[in-house]
Coordinates of C-alpha atoms and ligand atoms in Angstrom, one line a residue:
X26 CA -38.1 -38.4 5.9
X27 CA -39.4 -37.9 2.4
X28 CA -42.3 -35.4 2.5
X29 CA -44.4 -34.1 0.0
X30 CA -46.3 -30.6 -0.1
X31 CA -49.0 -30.0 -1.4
X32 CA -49.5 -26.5 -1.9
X33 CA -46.2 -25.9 -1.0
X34 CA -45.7 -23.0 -3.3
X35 CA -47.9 -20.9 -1.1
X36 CA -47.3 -18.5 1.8
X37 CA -47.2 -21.3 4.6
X38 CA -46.0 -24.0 2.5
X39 CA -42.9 -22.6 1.3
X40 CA -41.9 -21.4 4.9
X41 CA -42.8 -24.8 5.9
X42 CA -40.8 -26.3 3.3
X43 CA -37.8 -24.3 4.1
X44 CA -38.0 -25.2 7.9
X45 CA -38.3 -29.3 6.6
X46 CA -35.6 -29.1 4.4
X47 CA -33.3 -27.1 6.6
X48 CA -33.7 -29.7 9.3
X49 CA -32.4 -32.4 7.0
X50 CA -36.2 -33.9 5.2
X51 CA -36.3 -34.5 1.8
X52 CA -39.0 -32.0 0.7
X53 CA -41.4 -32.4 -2.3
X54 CA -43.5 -29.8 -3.5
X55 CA -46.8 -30.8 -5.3
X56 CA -48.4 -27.5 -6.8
X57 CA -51.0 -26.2 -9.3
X58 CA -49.6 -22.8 -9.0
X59 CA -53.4 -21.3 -8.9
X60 CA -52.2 -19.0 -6.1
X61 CA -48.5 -19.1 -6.3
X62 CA -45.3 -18.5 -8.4
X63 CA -42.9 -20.7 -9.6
X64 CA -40.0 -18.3 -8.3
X65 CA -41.0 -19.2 -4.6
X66 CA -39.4 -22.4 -5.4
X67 CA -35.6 -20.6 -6.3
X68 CA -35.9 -18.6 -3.4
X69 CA -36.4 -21.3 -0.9
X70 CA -33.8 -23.5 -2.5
X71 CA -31.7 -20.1 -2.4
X72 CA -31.9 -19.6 1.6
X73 CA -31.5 -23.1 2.5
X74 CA -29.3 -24.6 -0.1
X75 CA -30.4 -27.6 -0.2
X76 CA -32.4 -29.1 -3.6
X77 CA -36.6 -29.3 -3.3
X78 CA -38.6 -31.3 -5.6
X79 CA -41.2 -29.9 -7.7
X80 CA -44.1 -31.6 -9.7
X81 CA -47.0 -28.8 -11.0
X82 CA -50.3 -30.8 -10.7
X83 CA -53.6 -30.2 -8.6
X84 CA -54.5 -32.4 -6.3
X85 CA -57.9 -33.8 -7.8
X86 CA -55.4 -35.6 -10.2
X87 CA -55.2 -38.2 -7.9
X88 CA -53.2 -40.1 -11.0
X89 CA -50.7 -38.1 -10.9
X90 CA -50.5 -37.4 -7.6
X91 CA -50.2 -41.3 -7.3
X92 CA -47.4 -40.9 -9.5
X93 CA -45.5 -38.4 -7.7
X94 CA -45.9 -40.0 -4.2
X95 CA -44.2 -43.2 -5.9
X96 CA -41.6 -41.8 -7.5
X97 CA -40.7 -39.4 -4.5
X98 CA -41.2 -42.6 -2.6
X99 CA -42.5 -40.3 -0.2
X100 CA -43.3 -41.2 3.8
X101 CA -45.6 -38.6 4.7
X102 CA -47.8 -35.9 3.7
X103 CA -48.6 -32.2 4.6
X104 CA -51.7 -31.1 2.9
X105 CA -51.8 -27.4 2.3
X106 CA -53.2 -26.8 -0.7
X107 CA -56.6 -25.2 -1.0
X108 CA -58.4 -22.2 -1.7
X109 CA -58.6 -19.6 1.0
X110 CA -60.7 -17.1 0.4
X111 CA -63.6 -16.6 3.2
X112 CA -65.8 -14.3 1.2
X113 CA -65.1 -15.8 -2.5
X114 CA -66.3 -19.2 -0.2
X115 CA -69.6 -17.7 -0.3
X116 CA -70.0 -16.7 -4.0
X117 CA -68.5 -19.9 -5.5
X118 CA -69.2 -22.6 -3.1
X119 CA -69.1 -25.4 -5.4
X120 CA -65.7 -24.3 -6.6
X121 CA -64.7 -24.6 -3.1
X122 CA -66.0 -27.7 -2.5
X123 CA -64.5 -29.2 -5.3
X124 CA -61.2 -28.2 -4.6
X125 CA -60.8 -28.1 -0.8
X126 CA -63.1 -31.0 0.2
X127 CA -62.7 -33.5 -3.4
X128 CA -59.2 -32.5 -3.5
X129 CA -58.6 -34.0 0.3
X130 CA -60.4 -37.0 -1.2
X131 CA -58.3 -37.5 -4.3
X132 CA -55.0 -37.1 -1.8
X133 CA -56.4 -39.6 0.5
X134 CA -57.3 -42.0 -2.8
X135 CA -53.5 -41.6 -3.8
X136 CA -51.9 -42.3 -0.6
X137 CA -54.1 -45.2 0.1
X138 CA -52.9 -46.6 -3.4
X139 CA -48.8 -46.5 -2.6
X140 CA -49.7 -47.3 1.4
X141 CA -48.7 -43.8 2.9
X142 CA -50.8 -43.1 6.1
X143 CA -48.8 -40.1 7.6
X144 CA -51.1 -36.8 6.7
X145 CA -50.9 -33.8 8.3
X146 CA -54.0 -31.3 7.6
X147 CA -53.7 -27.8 7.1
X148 CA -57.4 -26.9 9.6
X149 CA -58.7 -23.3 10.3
X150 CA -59.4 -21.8 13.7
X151 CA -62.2 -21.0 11.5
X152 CA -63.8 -24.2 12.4
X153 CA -65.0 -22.7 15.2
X154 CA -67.3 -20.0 14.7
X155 CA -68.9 -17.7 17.1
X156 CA -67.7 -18.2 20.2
X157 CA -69.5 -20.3 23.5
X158 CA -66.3 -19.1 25.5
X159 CA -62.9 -18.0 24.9
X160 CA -59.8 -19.3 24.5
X161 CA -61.5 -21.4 22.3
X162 CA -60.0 -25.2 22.9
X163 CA -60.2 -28.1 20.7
X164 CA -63.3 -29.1 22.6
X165 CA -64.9 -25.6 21.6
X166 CA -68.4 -27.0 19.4
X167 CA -67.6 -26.4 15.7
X168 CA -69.8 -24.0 13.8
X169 CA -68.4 -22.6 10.8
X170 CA -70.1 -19.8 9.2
X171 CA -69.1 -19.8 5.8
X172 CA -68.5 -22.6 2.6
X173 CA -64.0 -22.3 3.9
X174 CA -65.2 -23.1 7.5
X175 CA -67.4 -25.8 6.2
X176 CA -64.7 -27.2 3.9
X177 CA -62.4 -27.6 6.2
X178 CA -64.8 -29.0 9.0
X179 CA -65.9 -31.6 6.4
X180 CA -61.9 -32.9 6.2
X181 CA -61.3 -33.2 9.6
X182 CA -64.6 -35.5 10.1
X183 CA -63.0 -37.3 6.4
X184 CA -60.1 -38.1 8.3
X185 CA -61.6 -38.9 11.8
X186 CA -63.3 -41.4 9.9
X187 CA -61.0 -42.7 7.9
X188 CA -58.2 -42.8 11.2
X189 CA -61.3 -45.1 12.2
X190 CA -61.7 -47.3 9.5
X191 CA -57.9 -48.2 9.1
X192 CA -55.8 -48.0 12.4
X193 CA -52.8 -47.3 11.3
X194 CA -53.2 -43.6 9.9
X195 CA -51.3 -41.4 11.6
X196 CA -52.9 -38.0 11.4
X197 CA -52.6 -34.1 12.7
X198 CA -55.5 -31.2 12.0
X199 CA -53.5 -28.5 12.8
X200 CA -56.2 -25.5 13.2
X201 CA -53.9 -22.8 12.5
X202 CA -54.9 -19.0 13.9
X203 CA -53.7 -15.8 12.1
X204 CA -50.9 -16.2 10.5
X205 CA -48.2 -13.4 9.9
X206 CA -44.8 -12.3 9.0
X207 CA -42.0 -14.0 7.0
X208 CA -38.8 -15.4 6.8
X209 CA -36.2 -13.5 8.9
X210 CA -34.1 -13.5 5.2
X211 CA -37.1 -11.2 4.0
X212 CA -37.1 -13.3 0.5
X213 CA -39.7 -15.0 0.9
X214 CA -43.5 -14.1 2.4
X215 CA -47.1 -13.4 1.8
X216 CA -47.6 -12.9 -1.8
X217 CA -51.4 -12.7 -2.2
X218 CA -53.0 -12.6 -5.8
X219 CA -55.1 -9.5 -6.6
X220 CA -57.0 -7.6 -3.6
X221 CA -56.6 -8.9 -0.3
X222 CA -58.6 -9.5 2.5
X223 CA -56.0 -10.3 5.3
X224 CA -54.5 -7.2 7.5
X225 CA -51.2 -7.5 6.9
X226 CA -51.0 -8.0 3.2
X227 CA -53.2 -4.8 3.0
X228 CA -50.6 -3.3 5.3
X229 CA -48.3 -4.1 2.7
X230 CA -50.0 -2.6 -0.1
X231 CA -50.8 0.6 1.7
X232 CA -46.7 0.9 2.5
X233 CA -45.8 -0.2 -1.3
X234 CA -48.1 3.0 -2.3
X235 CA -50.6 0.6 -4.0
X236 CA -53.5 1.3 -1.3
X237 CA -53.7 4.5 -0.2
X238 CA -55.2 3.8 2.9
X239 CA -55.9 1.1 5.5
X240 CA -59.7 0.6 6.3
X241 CA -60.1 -0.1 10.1
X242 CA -63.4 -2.4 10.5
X243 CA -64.8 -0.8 13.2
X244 CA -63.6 0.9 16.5
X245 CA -66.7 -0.2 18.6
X246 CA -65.9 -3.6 19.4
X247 CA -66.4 -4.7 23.5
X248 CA -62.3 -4.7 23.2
X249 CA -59.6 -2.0 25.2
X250 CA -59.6 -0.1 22.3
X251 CA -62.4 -0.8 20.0
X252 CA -60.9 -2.6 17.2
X253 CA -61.3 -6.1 16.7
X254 CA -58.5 -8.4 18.6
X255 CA -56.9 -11.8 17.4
X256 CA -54.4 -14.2 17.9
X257 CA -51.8 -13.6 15.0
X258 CA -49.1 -16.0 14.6
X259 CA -45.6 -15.8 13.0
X260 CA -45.3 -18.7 10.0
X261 CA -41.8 -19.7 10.8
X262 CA -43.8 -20.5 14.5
X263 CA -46.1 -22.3 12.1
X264 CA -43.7 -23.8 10.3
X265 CA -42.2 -25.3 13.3
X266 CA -46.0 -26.6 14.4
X267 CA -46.1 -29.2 11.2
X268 CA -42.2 -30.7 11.9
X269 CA -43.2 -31.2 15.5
X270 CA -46.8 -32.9 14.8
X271 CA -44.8 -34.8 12.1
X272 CA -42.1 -36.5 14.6
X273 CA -44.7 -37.2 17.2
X274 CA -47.5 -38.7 14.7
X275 CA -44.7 -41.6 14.3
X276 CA -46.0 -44.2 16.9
X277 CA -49.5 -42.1 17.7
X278 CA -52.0 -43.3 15.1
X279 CA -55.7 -41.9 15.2
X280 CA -56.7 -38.6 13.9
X281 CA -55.5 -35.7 16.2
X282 CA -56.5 -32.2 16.6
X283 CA -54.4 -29.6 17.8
X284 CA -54.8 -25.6 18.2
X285 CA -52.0 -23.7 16.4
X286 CA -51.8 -20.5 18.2
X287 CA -50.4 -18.5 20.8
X288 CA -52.9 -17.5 23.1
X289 CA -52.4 -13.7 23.2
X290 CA -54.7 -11.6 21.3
X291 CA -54.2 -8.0 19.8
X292 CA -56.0 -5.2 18.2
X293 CA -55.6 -3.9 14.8
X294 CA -54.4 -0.4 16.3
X295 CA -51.8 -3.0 18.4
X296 CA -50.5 -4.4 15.3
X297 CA -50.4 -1.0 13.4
X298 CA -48.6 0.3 16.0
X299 CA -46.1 -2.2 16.0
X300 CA -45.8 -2.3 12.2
X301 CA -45.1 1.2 12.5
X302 CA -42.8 1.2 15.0
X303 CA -40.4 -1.7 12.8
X304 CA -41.0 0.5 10.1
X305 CA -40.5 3.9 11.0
X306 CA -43.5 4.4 8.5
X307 CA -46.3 5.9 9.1
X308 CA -49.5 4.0 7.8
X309 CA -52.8 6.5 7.4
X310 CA -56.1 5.1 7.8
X311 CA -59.5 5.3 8.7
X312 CA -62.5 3.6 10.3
X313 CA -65.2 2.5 8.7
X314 CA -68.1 0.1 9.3
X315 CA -68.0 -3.4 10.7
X316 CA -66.7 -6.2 8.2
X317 CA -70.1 -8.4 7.9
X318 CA -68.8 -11.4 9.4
X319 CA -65.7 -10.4 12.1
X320 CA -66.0 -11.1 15.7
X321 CA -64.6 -9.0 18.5
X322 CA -62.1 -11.3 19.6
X323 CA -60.8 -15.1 19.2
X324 CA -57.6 -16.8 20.7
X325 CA -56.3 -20.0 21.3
X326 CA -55.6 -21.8 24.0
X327 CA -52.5 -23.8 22.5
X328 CA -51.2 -26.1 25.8
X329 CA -52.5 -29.1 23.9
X330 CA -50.1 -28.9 21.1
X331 CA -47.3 -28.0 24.2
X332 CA -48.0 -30.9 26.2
X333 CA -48.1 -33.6 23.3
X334 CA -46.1 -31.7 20.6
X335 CA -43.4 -30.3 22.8
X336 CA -44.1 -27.1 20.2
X337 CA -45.2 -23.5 21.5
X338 CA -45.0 -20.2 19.8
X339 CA -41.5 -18.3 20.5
X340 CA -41.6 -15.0 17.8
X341 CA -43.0 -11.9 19.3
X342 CA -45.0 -9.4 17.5
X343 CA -42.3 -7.3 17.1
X344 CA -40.8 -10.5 15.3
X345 CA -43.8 -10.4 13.1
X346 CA -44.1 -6.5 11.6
X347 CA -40.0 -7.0 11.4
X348 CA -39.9 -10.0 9.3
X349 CA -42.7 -8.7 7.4
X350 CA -41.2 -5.2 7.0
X351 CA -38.0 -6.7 5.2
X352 CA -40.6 -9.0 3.1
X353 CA -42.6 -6.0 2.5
X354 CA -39.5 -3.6 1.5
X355 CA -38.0 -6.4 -0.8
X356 CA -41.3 -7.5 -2.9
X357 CA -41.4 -3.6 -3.7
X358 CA -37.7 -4.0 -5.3
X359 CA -38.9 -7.3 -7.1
Ligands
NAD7 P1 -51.8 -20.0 -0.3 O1 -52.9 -19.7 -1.2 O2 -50.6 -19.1 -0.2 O3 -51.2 -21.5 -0.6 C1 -52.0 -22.5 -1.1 C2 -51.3 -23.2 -2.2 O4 -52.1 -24.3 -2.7 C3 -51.1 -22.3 -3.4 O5 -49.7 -22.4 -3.8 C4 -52.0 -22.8 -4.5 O6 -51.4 -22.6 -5.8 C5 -52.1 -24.3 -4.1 N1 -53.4 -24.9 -4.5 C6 -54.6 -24.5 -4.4 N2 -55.5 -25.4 -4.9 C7 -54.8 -26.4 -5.4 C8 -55.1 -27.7 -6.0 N3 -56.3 -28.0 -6.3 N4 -54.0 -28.5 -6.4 C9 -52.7 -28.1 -6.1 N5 -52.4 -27.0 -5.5 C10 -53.4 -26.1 -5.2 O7 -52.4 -20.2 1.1 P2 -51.7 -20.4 2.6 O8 -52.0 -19.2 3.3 O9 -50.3 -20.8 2.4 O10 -52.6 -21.6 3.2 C11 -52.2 -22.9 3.1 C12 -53.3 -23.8 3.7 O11 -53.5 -23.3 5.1 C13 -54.7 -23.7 3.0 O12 -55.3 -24.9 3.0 C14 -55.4 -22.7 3.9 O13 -56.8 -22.9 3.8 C15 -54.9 -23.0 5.3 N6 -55.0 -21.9 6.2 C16 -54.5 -20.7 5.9 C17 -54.6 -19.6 6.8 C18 -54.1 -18.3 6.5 O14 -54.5 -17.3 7.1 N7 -53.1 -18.2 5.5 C19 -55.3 -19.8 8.0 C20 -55.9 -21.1 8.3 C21 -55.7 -22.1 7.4
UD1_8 C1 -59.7 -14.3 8.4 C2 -60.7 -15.4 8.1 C3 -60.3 -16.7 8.7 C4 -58.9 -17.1 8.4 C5 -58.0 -15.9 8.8 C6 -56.6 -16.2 8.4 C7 -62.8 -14.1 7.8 C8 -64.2 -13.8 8.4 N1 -62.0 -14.9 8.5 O1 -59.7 -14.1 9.8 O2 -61.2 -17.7 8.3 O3 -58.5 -18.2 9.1 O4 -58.4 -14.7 8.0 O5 -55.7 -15.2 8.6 O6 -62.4 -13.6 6.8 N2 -59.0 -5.8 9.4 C9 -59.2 -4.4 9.2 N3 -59.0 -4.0 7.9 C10 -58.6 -4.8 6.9 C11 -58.4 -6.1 7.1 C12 -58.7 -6.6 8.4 O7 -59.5 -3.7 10.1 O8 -58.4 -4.3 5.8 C13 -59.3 -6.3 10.8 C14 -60.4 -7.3 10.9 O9 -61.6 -6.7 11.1 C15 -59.9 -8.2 12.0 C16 -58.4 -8.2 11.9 O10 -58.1 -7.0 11.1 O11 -60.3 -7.6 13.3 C17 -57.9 -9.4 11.3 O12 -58.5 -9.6 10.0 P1 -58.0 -10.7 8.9 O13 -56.5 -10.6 8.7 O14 -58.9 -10.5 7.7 O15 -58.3 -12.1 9.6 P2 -59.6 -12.6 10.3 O16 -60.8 -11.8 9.9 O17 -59.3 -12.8 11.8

């Protein structure tokens, strides 16, 4: 199949782009490199040997983006590209908008214009909000609490109504959990611009000396050992989740929503401990207040995307702080 990427310069992109064009698709990245490099794209090409398509473009060009789905003669579409930051969600809302929710619009616009309706949508777990009861399903109620949450809430109904408008789009929200680790070849992984937010990037700044400590949010949650539990999952799992919901969309129209987890939770001491442990490093840190926003604990319950997407989660979490070890040792040579 011909697939195009956009924001497949990014962490989940390019693993995902990797996994497509290993298994024989004809990948197409389209990318306005607002979060990304342009080495990404040599480094996938490197691992899999095989050639990947480029075109650097955002998606609200929905000219261009026309364009590219023509001339790639593309078949379907994973939509990954967005802006991802929960708390910067809250202090430029509009720029979030624009981008996340106007740029799903402009993609829609183009593949409506050369007659592709095979989408798959990068959704959050975060769609969800506080929990009524845990594992949270795809029947949970949605409550987002933040402008990301909202954004990506807003999509899905976009494309529930547009599956309804025009029966043959074939659609997948995947609502993706925590994800974690890298490639098993260690060259490619999380590459965050400037501060981050997530645990296991800050992990990886505290090991490459460029943190000097790890900030544990809180030891007091209702959890076995205080600190706050979740459901991470490795990308190349990920990965995997978007070629499965790709082969079974063909012959499935509608708009379908499926939980990308897999439906184990652990604590941040869990994961430090394991990081540790595939490290033989020693991370220092300390606890400190609550982060404004973090719940106890959230996990999926994933047997939807099992039943109809044949697709579960098979990497460990010793999979995860391995992978991400060799990523994390590798970016420090770079
Ligand atoms: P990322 O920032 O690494 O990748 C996103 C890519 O999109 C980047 O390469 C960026 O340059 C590109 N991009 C952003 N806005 C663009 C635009 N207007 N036009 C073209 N390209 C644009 O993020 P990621 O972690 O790979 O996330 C990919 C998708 O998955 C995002 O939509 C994100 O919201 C969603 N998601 C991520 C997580 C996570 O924890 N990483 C969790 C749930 C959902
Ligand atoms: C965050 C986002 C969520 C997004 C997810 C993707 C928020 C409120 N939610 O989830 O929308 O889908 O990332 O991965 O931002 N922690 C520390 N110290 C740190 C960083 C994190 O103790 O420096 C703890 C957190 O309190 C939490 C756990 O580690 O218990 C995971 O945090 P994080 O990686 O930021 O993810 P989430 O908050 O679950």
């Amino acid at each position: 199949m011909n697939i195009l990427l956009t924001g497949g310069m990014g962490y989940i992109g390019s693993h995902t782009a990797l996994l497509l064009a290993n298994a024989g698709h004809q990948v197409h990245i389209y990318d306005n490199l607002c979060n990304s490099n342009i080495g990404t794209l040599d480094r996938v090409q490197k691992i899999c040997s095989k050639s990947i398509g480029f075109s650097e473009g955002d998606v609200r060009d929905t000219e261009k983006l026309t364009k590219v789905l023509r001339d790639a003669k593309i078949e379907a579409v994973i939509h990954l590209a967005g802006l991802k930051a929960v708390g910067e969600s809250s202090q430029k809302p509009i720029e979030y908008y624009a981008n996340n929710v106007q740029g799903s619009i402009s993609l829609i616009q183009a593949m409506q214009m050369v007659g592709i309706k095979t989408l798959v949508f990068s959704s959050s777990a975060t769609v969800y909000g506080d929990p009524v009861y845990l594992p949270y399903d795809e029947d949970h109620p949605t409550s987002p609490t933040n402008p990301y949450g909202r954004n990506k809430l807003q999509v899905e109904e976009i494309l529930r109504d547009l599956s309804v408008s025009d029966k043959e789009w074939q659609i997948a929200c995947l609502r993706y959990f925590n994800p974690v680790g890298a490639h098993e070849s260690g060259l490619i992984g999380e590459d965050p611009n400037g501060i981050p937010n997530n645990l296991m990037p800050v992990i990886g700044q505290v090991v490459n000396g460029k943190l000097p400590l790890l900030n544990i949010f809180g030891d007091d949650y209702d959890t076995p050992d205080g600190t706050g539990k979740r459901d991470y999952i490795h990308v190349m799992d990920l990965a995997e989740g978007h070629l499965a919901a790709l082969i079974w969309l063909q012959g499935n129209p509608g708009c379908h929503t499926f939980n990308l987890g897999s439906g184990d939770s652990y604590s941040v001491l869990d994961l430090l401990h394991h990081f540790e442990k595939a490290s033989g490093q020693k991370i220092p840190y300390q606890i400190v207040e609550r982060r404004p926003g973090d719940l106890p604990e959230y996990y999926a319950k994933a047997d939807k995307a099992e039943k109809f997407l044949g697709w579960k989660t098979k990497r460990k979490l010793s999979d995860i702080c391995n992978s991400s070890w060799l990523w994390i040792k590798n970016s420090r040579k770079s």
